[in-house]
Structure formats: C-alpha cells, structure tokens
mmCIF file of C-alpha atoms and ligand atoms in Angstrom:
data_model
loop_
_atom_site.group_PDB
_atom_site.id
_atom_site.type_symbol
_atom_site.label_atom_id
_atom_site.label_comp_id
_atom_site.label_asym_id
_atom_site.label_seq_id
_atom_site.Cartn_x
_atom_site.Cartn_y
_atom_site.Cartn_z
ATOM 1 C CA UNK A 6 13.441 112.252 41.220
ATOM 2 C CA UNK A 7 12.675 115.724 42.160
ATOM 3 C CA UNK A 8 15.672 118.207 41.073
ATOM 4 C CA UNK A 9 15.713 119.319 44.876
ATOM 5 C CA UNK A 10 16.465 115.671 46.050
ATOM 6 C CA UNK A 11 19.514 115.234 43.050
ATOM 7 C CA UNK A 12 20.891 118.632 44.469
ATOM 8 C CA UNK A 13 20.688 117.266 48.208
ATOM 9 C CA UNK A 14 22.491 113.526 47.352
ATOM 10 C CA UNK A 15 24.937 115.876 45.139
ATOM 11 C CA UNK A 16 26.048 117.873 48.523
ATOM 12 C CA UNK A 17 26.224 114.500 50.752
ATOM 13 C CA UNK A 18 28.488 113.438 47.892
ATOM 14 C CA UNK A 19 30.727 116.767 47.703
ATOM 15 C CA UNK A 20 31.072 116.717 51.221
ATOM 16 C CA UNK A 21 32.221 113.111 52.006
ATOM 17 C CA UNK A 22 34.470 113.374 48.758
ATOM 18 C CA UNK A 23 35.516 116.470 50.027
ATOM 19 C CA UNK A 24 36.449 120.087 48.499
ATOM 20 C CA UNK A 25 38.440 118.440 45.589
ATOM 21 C CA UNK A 26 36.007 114.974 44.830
ATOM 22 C CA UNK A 27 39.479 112.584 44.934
ATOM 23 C CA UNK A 28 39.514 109.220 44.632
ATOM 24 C CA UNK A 29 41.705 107.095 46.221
ATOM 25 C CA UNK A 30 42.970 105.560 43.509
ATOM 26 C CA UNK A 31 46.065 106.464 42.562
ATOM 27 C CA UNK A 32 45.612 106.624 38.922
ATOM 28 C CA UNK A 33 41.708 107.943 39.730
ATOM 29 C CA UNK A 34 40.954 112.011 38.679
ATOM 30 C CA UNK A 35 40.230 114.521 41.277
ATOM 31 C CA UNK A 36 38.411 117.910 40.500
ATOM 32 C CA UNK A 37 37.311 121.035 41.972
ATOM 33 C CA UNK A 38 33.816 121.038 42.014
ATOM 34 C CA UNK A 39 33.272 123.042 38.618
ATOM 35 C CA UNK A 40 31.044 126.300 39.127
ATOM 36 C CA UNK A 41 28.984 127.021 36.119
ATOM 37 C CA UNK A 42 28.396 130.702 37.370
ATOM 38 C CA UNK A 43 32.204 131.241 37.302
ATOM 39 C CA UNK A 44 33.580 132.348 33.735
ATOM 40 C CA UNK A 45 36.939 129.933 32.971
ATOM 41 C CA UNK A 46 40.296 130.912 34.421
ATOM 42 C CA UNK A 47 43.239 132.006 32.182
ATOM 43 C CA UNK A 48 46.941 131.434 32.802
ATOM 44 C CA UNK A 49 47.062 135.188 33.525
ATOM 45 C CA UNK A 50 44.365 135.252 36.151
ATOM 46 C CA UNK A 51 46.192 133.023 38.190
ATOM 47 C CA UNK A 52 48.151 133.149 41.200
ATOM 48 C CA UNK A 53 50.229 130.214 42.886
ATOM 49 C CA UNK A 54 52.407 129.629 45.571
ATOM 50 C CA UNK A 55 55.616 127.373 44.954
ATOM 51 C CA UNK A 56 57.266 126.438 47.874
ATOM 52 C CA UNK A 57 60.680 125.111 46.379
ATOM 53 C CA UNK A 58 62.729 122.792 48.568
ATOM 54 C CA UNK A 59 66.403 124.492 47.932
ATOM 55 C CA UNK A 60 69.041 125.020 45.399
ATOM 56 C CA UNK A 61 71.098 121.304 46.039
ATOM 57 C CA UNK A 62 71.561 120.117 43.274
ATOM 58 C CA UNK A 63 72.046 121.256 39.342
ATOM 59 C CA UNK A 64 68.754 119.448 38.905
ATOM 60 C CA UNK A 65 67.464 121.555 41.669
ATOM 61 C CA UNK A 66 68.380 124.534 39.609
ATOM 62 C CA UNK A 67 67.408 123.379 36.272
ATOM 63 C CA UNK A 68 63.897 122.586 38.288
ATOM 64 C CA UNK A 69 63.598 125.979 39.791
ATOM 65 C CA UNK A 70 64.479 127.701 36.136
ATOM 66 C CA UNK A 71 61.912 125.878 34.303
ATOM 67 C CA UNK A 72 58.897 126.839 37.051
ATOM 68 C CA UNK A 73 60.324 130.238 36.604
ATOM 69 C CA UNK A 74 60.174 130.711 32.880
ATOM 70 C CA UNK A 75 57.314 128.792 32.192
ATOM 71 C CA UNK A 76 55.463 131.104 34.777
ATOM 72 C CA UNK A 77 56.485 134.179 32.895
ATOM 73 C CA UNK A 78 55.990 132.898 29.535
ATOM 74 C CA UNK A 79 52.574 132.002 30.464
ATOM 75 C CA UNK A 80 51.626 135.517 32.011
ATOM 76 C CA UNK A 81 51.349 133.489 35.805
ATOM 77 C CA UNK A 82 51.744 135.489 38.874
ATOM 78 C CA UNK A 83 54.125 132.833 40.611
ATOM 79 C CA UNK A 84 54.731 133.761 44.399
ATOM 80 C CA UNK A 85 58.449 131.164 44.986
ATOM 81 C CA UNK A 86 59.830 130.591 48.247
ATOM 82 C CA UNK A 87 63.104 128.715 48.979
ATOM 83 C CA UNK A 88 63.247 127.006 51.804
ATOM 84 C CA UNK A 89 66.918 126.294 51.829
ATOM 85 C CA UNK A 90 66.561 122.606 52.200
ATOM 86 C CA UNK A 91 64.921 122.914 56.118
ATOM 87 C CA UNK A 92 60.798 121.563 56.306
ATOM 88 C CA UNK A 93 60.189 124.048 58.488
ATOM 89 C CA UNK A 94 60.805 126.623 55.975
ATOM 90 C CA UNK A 95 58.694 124.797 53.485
ATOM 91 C CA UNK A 96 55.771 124.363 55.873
ATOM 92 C CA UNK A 97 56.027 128.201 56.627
ATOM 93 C CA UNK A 98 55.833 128.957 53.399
ATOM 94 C CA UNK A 99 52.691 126.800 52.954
ATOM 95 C CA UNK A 100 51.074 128.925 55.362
ATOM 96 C CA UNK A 101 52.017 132.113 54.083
ATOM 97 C CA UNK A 102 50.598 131.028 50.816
ATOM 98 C CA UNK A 103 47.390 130.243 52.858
ATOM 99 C CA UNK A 104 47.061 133.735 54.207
ATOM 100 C CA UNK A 105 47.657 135.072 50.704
ATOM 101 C CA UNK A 106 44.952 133.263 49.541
ATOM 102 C CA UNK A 107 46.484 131.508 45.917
ATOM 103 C CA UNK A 108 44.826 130.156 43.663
ATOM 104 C CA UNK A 109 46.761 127.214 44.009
ATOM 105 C CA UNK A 110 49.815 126.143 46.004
ATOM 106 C CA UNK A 111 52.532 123.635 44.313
ATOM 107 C CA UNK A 112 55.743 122.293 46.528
ATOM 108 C CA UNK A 113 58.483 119.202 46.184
ATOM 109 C CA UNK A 114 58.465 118.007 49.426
ATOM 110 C CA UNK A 115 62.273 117.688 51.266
ATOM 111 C CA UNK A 116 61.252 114.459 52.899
ATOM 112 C CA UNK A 117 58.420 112.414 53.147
ATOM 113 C CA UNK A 118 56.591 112.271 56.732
ATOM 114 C CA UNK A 119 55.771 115.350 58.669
ATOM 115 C CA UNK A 120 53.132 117.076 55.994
ATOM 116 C CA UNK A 121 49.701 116.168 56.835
ATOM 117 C CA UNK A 122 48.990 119.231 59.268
ATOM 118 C CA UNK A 123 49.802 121.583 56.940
ATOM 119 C CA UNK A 124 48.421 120.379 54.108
ATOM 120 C CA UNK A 125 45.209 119.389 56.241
ATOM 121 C CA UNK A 126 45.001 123.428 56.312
ATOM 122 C CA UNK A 127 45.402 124.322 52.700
ATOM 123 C CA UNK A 128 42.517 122.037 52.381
ATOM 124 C CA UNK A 129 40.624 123.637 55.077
ATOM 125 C CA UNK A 130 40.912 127.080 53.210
ATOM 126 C CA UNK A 131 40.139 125.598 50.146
ATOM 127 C CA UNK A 132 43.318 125.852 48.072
ATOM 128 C CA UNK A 133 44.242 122.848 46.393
ATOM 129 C CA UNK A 134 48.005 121.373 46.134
ATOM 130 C CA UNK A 135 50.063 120.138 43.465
ATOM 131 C CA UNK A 136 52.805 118.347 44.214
ATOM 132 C CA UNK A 137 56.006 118.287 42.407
ATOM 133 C CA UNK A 138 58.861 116.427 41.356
ATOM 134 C CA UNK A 139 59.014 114.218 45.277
ATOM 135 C CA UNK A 140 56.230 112.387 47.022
ATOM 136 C CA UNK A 141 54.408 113.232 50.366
ATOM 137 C CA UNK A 142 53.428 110.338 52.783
ATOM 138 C CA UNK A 143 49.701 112.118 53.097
ATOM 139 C CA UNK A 144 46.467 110.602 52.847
ATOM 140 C CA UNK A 145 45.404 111.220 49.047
ATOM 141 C CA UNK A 146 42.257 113.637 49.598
ATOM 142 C CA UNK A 147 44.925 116.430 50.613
ATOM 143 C CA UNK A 148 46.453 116.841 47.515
ATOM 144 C CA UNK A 149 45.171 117.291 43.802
ATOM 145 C CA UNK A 150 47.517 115.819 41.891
ATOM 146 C CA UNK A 151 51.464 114.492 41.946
ATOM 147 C CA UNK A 152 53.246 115.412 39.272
ATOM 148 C CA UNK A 153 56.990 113.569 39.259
ATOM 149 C CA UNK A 154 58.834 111.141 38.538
ATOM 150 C CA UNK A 155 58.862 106.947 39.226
ATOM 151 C CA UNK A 156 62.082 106.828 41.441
ATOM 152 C CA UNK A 157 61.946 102.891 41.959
ATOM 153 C CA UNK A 158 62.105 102.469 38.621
ATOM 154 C CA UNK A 159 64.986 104.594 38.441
ATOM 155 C CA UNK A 160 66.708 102.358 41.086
ATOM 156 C CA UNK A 161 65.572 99.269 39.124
ATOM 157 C CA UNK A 162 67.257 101.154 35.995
ATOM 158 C CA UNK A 163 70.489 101.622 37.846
ATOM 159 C CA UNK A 164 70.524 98.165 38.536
ATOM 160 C CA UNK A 165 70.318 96.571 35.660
ATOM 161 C CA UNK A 166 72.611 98.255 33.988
ATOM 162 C CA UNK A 167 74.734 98.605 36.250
ATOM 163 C CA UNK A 168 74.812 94.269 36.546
ATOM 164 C CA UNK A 169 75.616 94.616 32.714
ATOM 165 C CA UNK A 170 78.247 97.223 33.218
ATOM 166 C CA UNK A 171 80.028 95.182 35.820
ATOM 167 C CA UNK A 172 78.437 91.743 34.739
ATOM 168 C CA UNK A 173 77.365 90.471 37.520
ATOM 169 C CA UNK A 174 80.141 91.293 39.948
ATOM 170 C CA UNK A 175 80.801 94.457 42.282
ATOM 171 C CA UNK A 176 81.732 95.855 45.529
ATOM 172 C CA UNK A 177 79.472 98.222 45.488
ATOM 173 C CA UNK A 178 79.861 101.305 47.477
ATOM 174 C CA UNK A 179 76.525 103.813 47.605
ATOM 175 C CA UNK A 180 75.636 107.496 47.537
ATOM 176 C CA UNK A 181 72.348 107.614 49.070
ATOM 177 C CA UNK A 182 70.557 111.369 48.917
ATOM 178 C CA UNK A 183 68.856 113.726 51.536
ATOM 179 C CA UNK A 184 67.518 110.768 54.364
ATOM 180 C CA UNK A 185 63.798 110.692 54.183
ATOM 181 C CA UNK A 186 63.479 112.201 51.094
ATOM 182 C CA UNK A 187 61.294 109.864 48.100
ATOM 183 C CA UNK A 188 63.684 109.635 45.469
ATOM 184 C CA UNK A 189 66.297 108.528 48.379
ATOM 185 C CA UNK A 190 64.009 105.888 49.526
ATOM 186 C CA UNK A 191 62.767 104.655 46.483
ATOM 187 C CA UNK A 192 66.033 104.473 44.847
ATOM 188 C CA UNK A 193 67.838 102.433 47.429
ATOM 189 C CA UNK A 194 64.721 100.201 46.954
ATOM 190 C CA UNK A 195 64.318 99.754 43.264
ATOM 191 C CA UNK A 196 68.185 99.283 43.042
ATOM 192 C CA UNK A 197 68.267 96.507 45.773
ATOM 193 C CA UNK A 198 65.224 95.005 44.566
ATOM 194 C CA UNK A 199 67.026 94.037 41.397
ATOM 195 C CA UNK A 200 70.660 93.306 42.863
ATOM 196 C CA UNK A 201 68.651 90.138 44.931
ATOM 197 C CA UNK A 202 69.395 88.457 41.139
ATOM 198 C CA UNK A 203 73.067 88.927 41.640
ATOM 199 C CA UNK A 204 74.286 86.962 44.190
ATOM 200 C CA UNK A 205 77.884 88.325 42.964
ATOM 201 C CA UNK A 206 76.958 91.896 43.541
ATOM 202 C CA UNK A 207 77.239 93.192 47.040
ATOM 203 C CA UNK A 208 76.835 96.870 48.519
ATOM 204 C CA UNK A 209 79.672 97.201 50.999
ATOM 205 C CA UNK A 210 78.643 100.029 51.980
ATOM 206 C CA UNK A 211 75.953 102.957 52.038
ATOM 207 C CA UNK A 212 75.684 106.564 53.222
ATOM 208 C CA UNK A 213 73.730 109.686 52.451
ATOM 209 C CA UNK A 214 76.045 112.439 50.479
ATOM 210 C CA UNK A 215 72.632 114.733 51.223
ATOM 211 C CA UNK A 216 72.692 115.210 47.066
ATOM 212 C CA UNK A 217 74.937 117.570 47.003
ATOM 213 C CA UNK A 218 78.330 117.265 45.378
ATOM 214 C CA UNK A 219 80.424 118.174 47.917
ATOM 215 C CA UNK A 220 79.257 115.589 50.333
ATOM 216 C CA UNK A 221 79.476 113.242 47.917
ATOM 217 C CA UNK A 222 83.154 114.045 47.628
ATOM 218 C CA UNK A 223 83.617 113.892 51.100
ATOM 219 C CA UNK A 224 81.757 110.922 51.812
ATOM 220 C CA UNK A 225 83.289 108.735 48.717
ATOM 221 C CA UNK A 226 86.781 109.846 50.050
ATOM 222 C CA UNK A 227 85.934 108.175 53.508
ATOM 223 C CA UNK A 228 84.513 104.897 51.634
ATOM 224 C CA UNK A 229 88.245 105.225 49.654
ATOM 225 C CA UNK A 230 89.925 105.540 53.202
ATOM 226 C CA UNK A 231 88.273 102.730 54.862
ATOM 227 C CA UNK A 232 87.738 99.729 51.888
ATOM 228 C CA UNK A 233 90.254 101.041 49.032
ATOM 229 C CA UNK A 234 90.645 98.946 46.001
ATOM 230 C CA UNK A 235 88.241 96.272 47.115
ATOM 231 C CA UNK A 236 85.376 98.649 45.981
ATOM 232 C CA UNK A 237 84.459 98.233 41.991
ATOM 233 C CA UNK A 238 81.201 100.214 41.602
ATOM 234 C CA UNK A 239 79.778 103.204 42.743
ATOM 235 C CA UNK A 240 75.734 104.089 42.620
ATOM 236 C CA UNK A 241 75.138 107.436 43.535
ATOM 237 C CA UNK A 242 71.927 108.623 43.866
ATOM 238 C CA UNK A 243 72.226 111.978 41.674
ATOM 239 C CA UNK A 244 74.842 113.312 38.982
ATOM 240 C CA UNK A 245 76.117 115.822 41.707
ATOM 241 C CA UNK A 246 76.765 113.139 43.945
ATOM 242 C CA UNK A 247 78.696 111.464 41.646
ATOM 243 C CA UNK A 248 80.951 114.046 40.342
ATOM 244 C CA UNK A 249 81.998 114.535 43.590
ATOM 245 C CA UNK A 250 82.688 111.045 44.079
ATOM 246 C CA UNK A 251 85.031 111.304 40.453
ATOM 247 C CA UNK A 252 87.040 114.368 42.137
ATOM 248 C CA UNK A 253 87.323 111.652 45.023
ATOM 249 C CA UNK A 254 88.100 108.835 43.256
ATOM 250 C CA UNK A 255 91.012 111.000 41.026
ATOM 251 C CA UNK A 256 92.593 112.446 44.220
ATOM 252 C CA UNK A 257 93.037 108.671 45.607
ATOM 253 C CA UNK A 258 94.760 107.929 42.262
ATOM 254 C CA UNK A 259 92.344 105.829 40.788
ATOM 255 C CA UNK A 260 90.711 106.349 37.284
ATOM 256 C CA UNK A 261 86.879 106.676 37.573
ATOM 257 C CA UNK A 262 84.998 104.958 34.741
ATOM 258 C CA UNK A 263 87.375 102.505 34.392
ATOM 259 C CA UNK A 264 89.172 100.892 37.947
ATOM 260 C CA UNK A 265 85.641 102.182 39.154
ATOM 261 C CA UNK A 266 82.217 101.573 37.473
ATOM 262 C CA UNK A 267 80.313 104.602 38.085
ATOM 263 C CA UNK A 268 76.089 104.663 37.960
ATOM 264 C CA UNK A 269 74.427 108.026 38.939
ATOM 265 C CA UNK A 270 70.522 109.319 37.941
ATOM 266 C CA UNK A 271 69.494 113.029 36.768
ATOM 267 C CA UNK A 272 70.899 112.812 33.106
ATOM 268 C CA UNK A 273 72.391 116.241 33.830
ATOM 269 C CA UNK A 274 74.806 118.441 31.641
ATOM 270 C CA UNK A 275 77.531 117.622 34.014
ATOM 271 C CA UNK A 276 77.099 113.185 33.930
ATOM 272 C CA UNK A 277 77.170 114.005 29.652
ATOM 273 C CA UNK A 278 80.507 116.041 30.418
ATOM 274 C CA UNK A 279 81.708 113.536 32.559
ATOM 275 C CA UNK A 280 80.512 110.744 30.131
ATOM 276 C CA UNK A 281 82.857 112.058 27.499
ATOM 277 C CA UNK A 282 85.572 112.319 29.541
ATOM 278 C CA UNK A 283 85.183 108.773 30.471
ATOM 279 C CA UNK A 284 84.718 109.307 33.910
ATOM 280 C CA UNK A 285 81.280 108.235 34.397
ATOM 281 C CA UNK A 286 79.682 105.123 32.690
ATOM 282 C CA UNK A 287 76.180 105.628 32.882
ATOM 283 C CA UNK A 288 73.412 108.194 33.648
ATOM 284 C CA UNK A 289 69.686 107.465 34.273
ATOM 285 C CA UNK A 290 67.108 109.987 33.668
ATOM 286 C CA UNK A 291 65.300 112.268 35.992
ATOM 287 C CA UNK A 292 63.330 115.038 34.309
ATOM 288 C CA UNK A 293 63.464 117.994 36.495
ATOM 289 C CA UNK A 294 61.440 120.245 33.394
ATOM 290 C CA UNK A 295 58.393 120.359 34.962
ATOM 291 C CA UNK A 296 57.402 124.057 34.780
ATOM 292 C CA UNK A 297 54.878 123.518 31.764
ATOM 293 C CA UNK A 298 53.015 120.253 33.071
ATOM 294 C CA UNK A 299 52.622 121.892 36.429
ATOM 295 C CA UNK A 300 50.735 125.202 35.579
ATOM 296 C CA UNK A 301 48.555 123.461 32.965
ATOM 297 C CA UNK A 302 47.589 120.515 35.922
ATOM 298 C CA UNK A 303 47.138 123.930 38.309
ATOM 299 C CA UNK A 304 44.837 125.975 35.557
ATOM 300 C CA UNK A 305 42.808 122.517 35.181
ATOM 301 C CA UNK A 306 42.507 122.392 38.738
ATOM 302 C CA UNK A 307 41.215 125.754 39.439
ATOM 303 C CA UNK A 308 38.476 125.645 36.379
ATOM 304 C CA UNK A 309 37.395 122.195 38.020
ATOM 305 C CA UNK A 310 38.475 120.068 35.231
ATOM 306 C CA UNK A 311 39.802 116.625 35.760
ATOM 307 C CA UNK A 312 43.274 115.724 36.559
ATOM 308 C CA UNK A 313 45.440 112.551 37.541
ATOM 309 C CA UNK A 314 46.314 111.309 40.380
ATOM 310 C CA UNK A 315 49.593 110.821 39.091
ATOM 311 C CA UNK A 316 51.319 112.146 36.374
ATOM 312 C CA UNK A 317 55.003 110.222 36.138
ATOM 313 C CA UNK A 318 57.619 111.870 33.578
ATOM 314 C CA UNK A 319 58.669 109.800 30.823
ATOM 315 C CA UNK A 320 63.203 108.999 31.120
ATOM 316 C CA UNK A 321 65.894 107.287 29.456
ATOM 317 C CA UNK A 322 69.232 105.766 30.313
ATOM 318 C CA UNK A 323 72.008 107.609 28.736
ATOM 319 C CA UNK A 324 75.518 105.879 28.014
ATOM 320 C CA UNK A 325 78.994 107.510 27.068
ATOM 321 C CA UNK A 326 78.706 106.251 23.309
ATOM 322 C CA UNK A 327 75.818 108.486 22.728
ATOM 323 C CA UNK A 328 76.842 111.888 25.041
ATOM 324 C CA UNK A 329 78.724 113.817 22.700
ATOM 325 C CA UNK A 330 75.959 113.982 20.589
ATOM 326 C CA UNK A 331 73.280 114.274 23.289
ATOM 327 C CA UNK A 332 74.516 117.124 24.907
ATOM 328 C CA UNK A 333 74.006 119.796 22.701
ATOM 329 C CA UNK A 334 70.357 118.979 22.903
ATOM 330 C CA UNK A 335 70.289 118.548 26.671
ATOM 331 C CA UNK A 336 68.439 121.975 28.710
ATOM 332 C CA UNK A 337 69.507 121.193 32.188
HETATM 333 O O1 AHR B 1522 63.939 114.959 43.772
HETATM 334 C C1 AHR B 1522 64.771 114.828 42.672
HETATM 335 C C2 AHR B 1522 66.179 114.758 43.126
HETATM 336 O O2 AHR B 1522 66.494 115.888 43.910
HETATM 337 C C3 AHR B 1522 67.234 114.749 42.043
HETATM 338 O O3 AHR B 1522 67.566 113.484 41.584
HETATM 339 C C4 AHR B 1522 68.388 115.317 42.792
HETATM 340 O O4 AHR B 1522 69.467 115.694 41.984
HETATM 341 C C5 AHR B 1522 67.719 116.433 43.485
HETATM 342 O O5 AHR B 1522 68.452 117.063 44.407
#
C-alpha cells in the first residue's frame, strides 16, 4: 500500500477516534496523537489548570496540599481555582483554563451530571482532561484519563465490617455526603449492596451531612432527637462526617464507639485520633494523595504516550487496635 493511502486511513482513524484516540473501554489507553516533530515535554514546560471542587473536608485539604506540593516540587506551573463547592464555579473555571490555553486541565467533579458541555469544549480546543479523585457522568472520548478511587468498594468495605462489628444486627442510621456527588452515590450503593445479606441489619434512616463536619453534627443530633436509643450504628460517609456525629452522639449522653458502632471512610488523622480515643470503631481508606499520579498521567498525556482509562488508588481498612501506631505514619 502506497505510504499516501496509510497516511489517508490514519486521518479517517484520528478523526472518528477523535483528538485523544480513546477507547471506550474503561480499562482501554487513550493518547494524544504523538508528534514526532515535537521534542518531549518536561514537568517544567508544563502548564495545567486544576479546577478544585472546595475546601469540605480534611481530605479535601490534604487533596488540595498534595496537588500543590507535588506541582512545585516538580517545577509545574499549576494555575488552581476553588470553586467553593458551587458547579458553576468549577465550570467557569474550565473555561478560563480554555482561554488560557493549558497544557492540560485536571478537576474532581462536585457532582456527577451537568459536565458534558463544558468538557465537550476543552475537547474542541484541544486540551485534554484528567479527572481526579470523583467521577463525571460524560461520554468517555471527553476525558483522558480518571484517576480516583473505587467508592463502591468502599461502601462494600463499610459493610462488611461493619456486619462483623455489630454481627449481624443494627439500627443503622446514615451520613450520606454532598447529593449527586460519586463517592455519595456509590457508597450508599456498595454499602446496601452488601447489607441485602443481613436481614438483621436495617438503615432507619439516611440523610446527606454535605461532608462536612458540622452538618454531620447537626444532622446526627436530629436522627438522636427523633429515634434515640433504638439506633446502634452509624455509617457516615467521610471521617468529618463522623466526628461530628461523635460531638453529637457525646452531647446526647451517649458514648460513641461503644452504645454506638461507628463506620466512616477517608482514613484521616482525625478517625486515627478518634480511634484511640475509642470513639470511632472503624475507618476505611480513601487516598486523597494524588498530586504525584496526576502530573505524571498529565506529562504522559501531553507527549502522546499511553494512559488508562482508569487508574483506581490502592486502600485499607484501619481498626482502633492498630491507630496508635499508624498515625505517626499517616500524611493527611
Ligand atoms: O471525593 C472524596 C470525598 O470527598 C472524601 O471522602 C470526602 O471526605 C471528600 O469531601
């Protein structure tokens, strides 16, 4: 076959795979189209746009800190908004990076639904996205790769230990985080997914404490109000959640950890603190140190290399025996 013909298949190709050649597969690599003429990229010749979701939670911070440092460390010029937890902010923020032209833009989206516009015209301009730590509902040709963690399993997790914790028997009153959001979704699904094998276990109740530990306090202190000592068990969705729960639970003159099973995800310095104190029984991991993964994914991605579709962080379950000597060696 004449070279001329290869080259003309190879552009009908690029252009229904479109600018980044994804698959739909969601363990399937997507590139940029590599261009020989181009010399390789270095960490300090890029430039990328991180549209952060907020400051809710200590994960939130511990997630913000390590895209931070790791840009520094690695000579990146990182352009960070904060969008103070509203999607509009985040979506204007998209578009500013747009304008500015990045090399790349990266963003943890608040919810899921209400992204494919704008991320229909990062494509357009040819700048690829990363996303981070939470899942968009978007068709998989707008985005490069998703870099985060597997929050069904992290319901499932809570589950099952939480079945052992209470074998087999709760009133179960849950913390449910920002409505819409992935790990909200997918963690009210893993977790009931498992409880259908405990016929003993109920959820009495469920509202969203918005991840934040103050509405967690004020929400557990309504579930106190209205159901008292019938509930057993709480699940909260994040560590922050919980701790405001155990300032909840102490004020109704009940001793968290112990008249109340407690289950919370994040692994955060605060759920080890409150592990040793006894308040809280267990803690399942949710790695918010992302900052190194995500600029090597986004210097792959500009010098056209391969990348997944999905790269999910490996977690633990953490218990109270074990916290004292964890913490030390816990960053976040
Ligand atoms: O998206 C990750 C979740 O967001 C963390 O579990 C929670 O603490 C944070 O606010």
């Amino acid at each position: 076959m004449k070279i001329s013909r290869i080259l003309f298949l190879g552009a009908i190709l690029a252009s229904i795979l479109g600018p980044w050649g994804c698959s739909q597969k969601p363990d399937s690599l997507s590139t940029l189209q590599p261009d020989a003429a181009k010399p390789e990229k270095k960490y300090e010749d890029l430039i990328i746009g991180y549209a952060q979701l907020g400051a809710e939670s200590e994960w939130r911070a511990a997630n913000t800190i390590s895209i931070k440092e790791t840009a520094e460390e690695l000579g990146v010029e990182l352009r960070f908004l904060d969008a103070q937890q509203k999607q509009e902010n985040q979506i204007e923020a998209v578009r500013k990076f747009i304008i500015q032209k990045v090399d790349v833009i990266g963003i943890s989206p608040i919810v899921e639904t209400g992204w494919e516009e704008v991320f229909r015209e990062a494509k357009a301009a040819g700048i690829p996205i990363i996303i981070v730590d939470r899942r968009a509902a978007v068709p998989e040709d707008l985005y490069v790769s998703y870099l985060g963690s597997d929050f069904l399993e992290e319901g499932r997790k809570a589950a099952r230990v939480m079945a052992e914790l209470v074998a087999g028997k709760a009133n179960i009153v849950e913390l449910v985080g920002t409505i819409g959001s992935a790990p909200a979704n997918d963690r009210y699904t893993g977790f009931r997914e498992i409880l259908k094998n405990y016929p003993e276990m109920q959820i009495i109740d469920s509202q969203s404490g918005d991840f934040t530990r103050a509405r967690g306090k004020e929400v557990m202190t309504a579930f106190l109000q209205k159901y008292g000592n019938k509930i057993t068990a709480v699940y909260a969705h994040n560590d922050d959640m919980a701790l405001g729960a155990i300032e909840a639970i102490e004020e109704y003159g009940l001793k968290p950890g112990e008249d109340i099973k407690i289950v919370s995800i994040d692994a955060a310095r605060g759920a080890f603190e409150a592990m040793i104190a006894g308040k809280l029984n267990v803690t399942v991991e949710c790695n918010p140190l992302l900052g190194p993964q995500f600029f090597e994914l986004a210097l792959k991605v500009v010098n056209g290399q391969p990348v997944p579709k999905w790269v999910p962080s490996i977690e633990g379950i953490f218990f109270p025996k074990d916290a004292s000597e964890i913490l030390p060696t816990r960053k976040y």
